[in-house]
mmCIF file of C-alpha atoms in Angstrom:
data_model
loop_
_atom_site.group_PDB
_atom_site.id
_atom_site.type_symbol
_atom_site.label_atom_id
_atom_site.label_comp_id
_atom_site.label_asym_id
_atom_site.label_seq_id
_atom_site.Cartn_x
_atom_site.Cartn_y
_atom_site.Cartn_z
ATOM 1 C CA MET C 1 -87.726 61.153 -144.707
ATOM 2 C CA GLU C 2 -87.976 64.756 -146.958
ATOM 3 C CA PRO C 3 -85.455 66.739 -146.908
ATOM 4 C CA ALA C 4 -87.434 69.759 -145.327
ATOM 5 C CA GLU C 5 -88.635 66.903 -142.774
ATOM 6 C CA GLN C 6 -84.711 65.975 -141.889
ATOM 7 C CA ALA C 7 -83.868 69.677 -141.571
ATOM 8 C CA GLU C 8 -87.003 70.245 -139.061
ATOM 9 C CA ALA C 9 -85.857 67.190 -137.066
ATOM 10 C CA SER C 10 -82.063 68.268 -136.868
ATOM 11 C CA ALA C 11 -83.258 72.035 -135.879
ATOM 12 C CA SER C 12 -85.388 70.644 -133.137
ATOM 13 C CA ALA C 13 -82.716 67.913 -131.936
ATOM 14 C CA HIS C 14 -80.178 71.270 -131.588
ATOM 15 C CA GLU C 15 -82.961 73.736 -129.736
ATOM 16 C CA ASP C 16 -82.760 72.181 -126.385
ATOM 17 C CA PHE C 17 -78.796 73.022 -126.121
ATOM 18 C CA ILE C 18 -76.597 75.955 -126.854
ATOM 19 C CA PRO C 19 -73.051 76.166 -126.892
ATOM 20 C CA GLY C 20 -70.874 76.297 -124.119
ATOM 21 C CA PRO C 21 -69.531 79.769 -123.824
ATOM 22 C CA VAL C 22 -72.943 81.045 -124.259
ATOM 23 C CA ALA C 23 -74.111 79.265 -121.444
ATOM 24 C CA ALA C 24 -70.576 80.791 -119.480
ATOM 25 C CA ALA C 25 -71.996 84.265 -120.391
ATOM 26 C CA ILE C 26 -75.612 83.515 -119.258
ATOM 27 C CA LEU C 27 -74.674 81.699 -115.951
ATOM 28 C CA ALA C 28 -72.293 84.445 -114.948
ATOM 29 C CA CYS C 29 -74.858 86.748 -114.962
ATOM 30 C CA GLY C 30 -76.659 85.087 -111.970
ATOM 31 C CA ILE C 31 -73.559 84.558 -110.300
ATOM 32 C CA GLY C 32 -72.641 88.245 -110.154
ATOM 33 C CA SER C 33 -76.291 88.748 -109.075
ATOM 34 C CA ALA C 34 -76.170 86.808 -106.277
ATOM 35 C CA VAL C 35 -72.643 88.011 -105.438
ATOM 36 C CA PHE C 36 -73.900 91.254 -105.223
ATOM 37 C CA GLY C 37 -77.041 90.710 -102.999
ATOM 38 C CA ALA C 38 -74.132 88.881 -100.907
ATOM 39 C CA ALA C 39 -72.141 91.802 -100.823
ATOM 40 C CA VAL C 40 -75.574 94.288 -99.690
ATOM 41 C CA VAL C 41 -76.404 91.890 -97.002
ATOM 42 C CA ALA C 42 -72.390 91.635 -95.588
ATOM 43 C CA SER C 43 -72.131 95.268 -96.159
ATOM 44 C CA ASP C 44 -75.174 95.564 -93.708
ATOM 45 C CA ALA C 45 -74.072 93.252 -91.409
ATOM 46 C CA SER C 46 -70.612 94.533 -90.915
ATOM 47 C CA PRO C 47 -69.533 97.804 -90.439
ATOM 48 C CA ALA C 48 -65.654 96.859 -91.316
ATOM 49 C CA VAL C 49 -67.299 95.321 -94.810
ATOM 50 C CA LYS C 50 -69.528 98.855 -95.291
ATOM 51 C CA ALA C 51 -66.018 100.651 -94.839
ATOM 52 C CA ALA C 52 -63.955 98.300 -97.319
ATOM 53 C CA PHE C 53 -66.797 98.939 -99.677
ATOM 54 C CA THR C 54 -66.818 102.492 -99.715
ATOM 55 C CA LEU C 55 -64.406 103.277 -102.810
ATOM 56 C CA HIS C 56 -65.874 106.797 -103.099
ATOM 57 C CA GLU C 57 -67.320 108.975 -100.378
ATOM 58 C CA GLY C 58 -69.899 110.012 -102.738
ATOM 59 C CA VAL C 59 -71.464 107.133 -103.419
ATOM 60 C CA GLY C 60 -70.822 105.185 -100.091
ATOM 61 C CA PRO C 61 -70.324 101.357 -100.175
ATOM 62 C CA LEU C 62 -72.502 100.829 -103.070
ATOM 63 C CA SER C 63 -69.609 101.615 -105.019
ATOM 64 C CA GLY C 64 -67.641 98.606 -103.702
ATOM 65 C CA LYS C 65 -70.917 96.437 -103.728
ATOM 66 C CA THR C 66 -71.232 97.193 -107.739
ATOM 67 C CA VAL C 67 -67.334 96.313 -108.035
ATOM 68 C CA VAL C 68 -67.623 93.123 -106.205
ATOM 69 C CA GLY C 69 -70.546 91.990 -108.315
ATOM 70 C CA SER C 70 -69.251 93.349 -111.578
ATOM 71 C CA LEU C 71 -65.611 90.799 -110.694
ATOM 72 C CA ALA C 72 -67.471 87.948 -109.535
ATOM 73 C CA TYR C 73 -69.643 88.294 -113.133
ATOM 74 C CA LEU C 74 -66.383 88.604 -115.049
ATOM 75 C CA ALA C 75 -64.136 86.408 -113.214
ATOM 76 C CA SER C 76 -67.239 83.268 -113.185
ATOM 77 C CA TRP C 77 -68.035 84.183 -117.138
ATOM 78 C CA GLY C 78 -63.532 83.558 -117.553
ATOM 79 C CA ILE C 79 -63.969 80.599 -115.466
ATOM 80 C CA LEU C 80 -66.999 79.081 -116.877
ATOM 81 C CA HIS C 81 -66.113 79.571 -120.547
ATOM 82 C CA ARG C 82 -62.742 78.062 -120.029
ATOM 83 C CA ILE C 83 -64.204 74.577 -118.367
ATOM 84 C CA LEU C 84 -67.571 75.022 -121.195
ATOM 85 C CA ARG C 85 -66.054 76.021 -124.229
ATOM 86 C CA ARG C 86 -65.709 72.356 -125.912
ATOM 87 C CA ARG C 87 -69.705 71.477 -124.517
ATOM 88 C CA THR C 88 -72.915 72.161 -125.104
ATOM 89 C CA VAL C 89 -75.151 72.761 -122.307
ATOM 90 C CA ARG C 90 -78.924 72.214 -122.104
ATOM 91 C CA THR C 91 -80.862 75.614 -122.523
ATOM 92 C CA ARG C 92 -83.397 74.981 -119.574
ATOM 93 C CA THR C 93 -80.614 74.080 -117.316
ATOM 94 C CA ALA C 94 -78.750 77.431 -117.836
ATOM 95 C CA LEU C 95 -81.726 79.631 -117.821
ATOM 96 C CA VAL C 96 -83.529 78.304 -114.873
ATOM 97 C CA ALA C 97 -79.800 78.111 -113.231
ATOM 98 C CA THR C 98 -79.431 81.694 -114.007
ATOM 99 C CA ALA C 99 -83.216 82.338 -113.117
ATOM 100 C CA ALA C 100 -82.625 80.956 -109.505
ATOM 101 C CA LEU C 101 -79.204 82.912 -108.888
ATOM 102 C CA VAL C 102 -80.705 86.278 -110.213
ATOM 103 C CA GLY C 103 -83.948 85.729 -107.904
ATOM 104 C CA VAL C 104 -81.452 85.155 -105.092
ATOM 105 C CA GLY C 105 -79.820 88.420 -105.824
ATOM 106 C CA LEU C 106 -82.544 90.654 -106.003
ATOM 107 C CA LEU C 107 -84.249 89.305 -102.972
ATOM 108 C CA LEU C 108 -80.995 89.697 -100.686
ATOM 109 C CA THR C 109 -81.212 93.565 -102.186
ATOM 110 C CA PHE C 110 -84.938 94.029 -100.582
ATOM 111 C CA PRO C 111 -84.448 95.977 -97.291
ATOM 112 C CA PRO C 112 -86.881 93.405 -95.262
ATOM 113 C CA ILE C 113 -84.597 90.835 -96.269
ATOM 114 C CA PHE C 114 -80.823 92.140 -95.906
ATOM 115 C CA GLN C 115 -82.246 94.237 -93.151
ATOM 116 C CA ILE C 116 -82.544 90.769 -91.431
ATOM 117 C CA TRP C 117 -78.583 90.424 -90.775
ATOM 118 C CA ALA C 118 -78.049 94.261 -90.147
ATOM 119 C CA VAL C 119 -76.273 95.382 -87.229
ATOM 120 C CA HIS C 120 -78.281 97.955 -85.389
#
């Protein structure tokens, strides 16, 4: 095998994997998104949660929802980084899981979805 072919074979063998800390950051984005979506549902479903999420009167419960989602992102990033720091993760696995989590978070922020649980 020529050196160019070896380099190409080596590169393609590593293309499918990303370092664990990178996967942790990517997955944490999805987790933060899903938690934000869950916070939207919780806020609409419970007046007590809505009041608790109102950290600033001018912003309303959105202030608490974003804080909760951001804290979930940061906490999950730290935890996943610690777990995955010495590993490699399949790129496709990390991206599919993140896309699914972001999709769930996004769906939960649409009124036809989160109003299913709304208190009327």
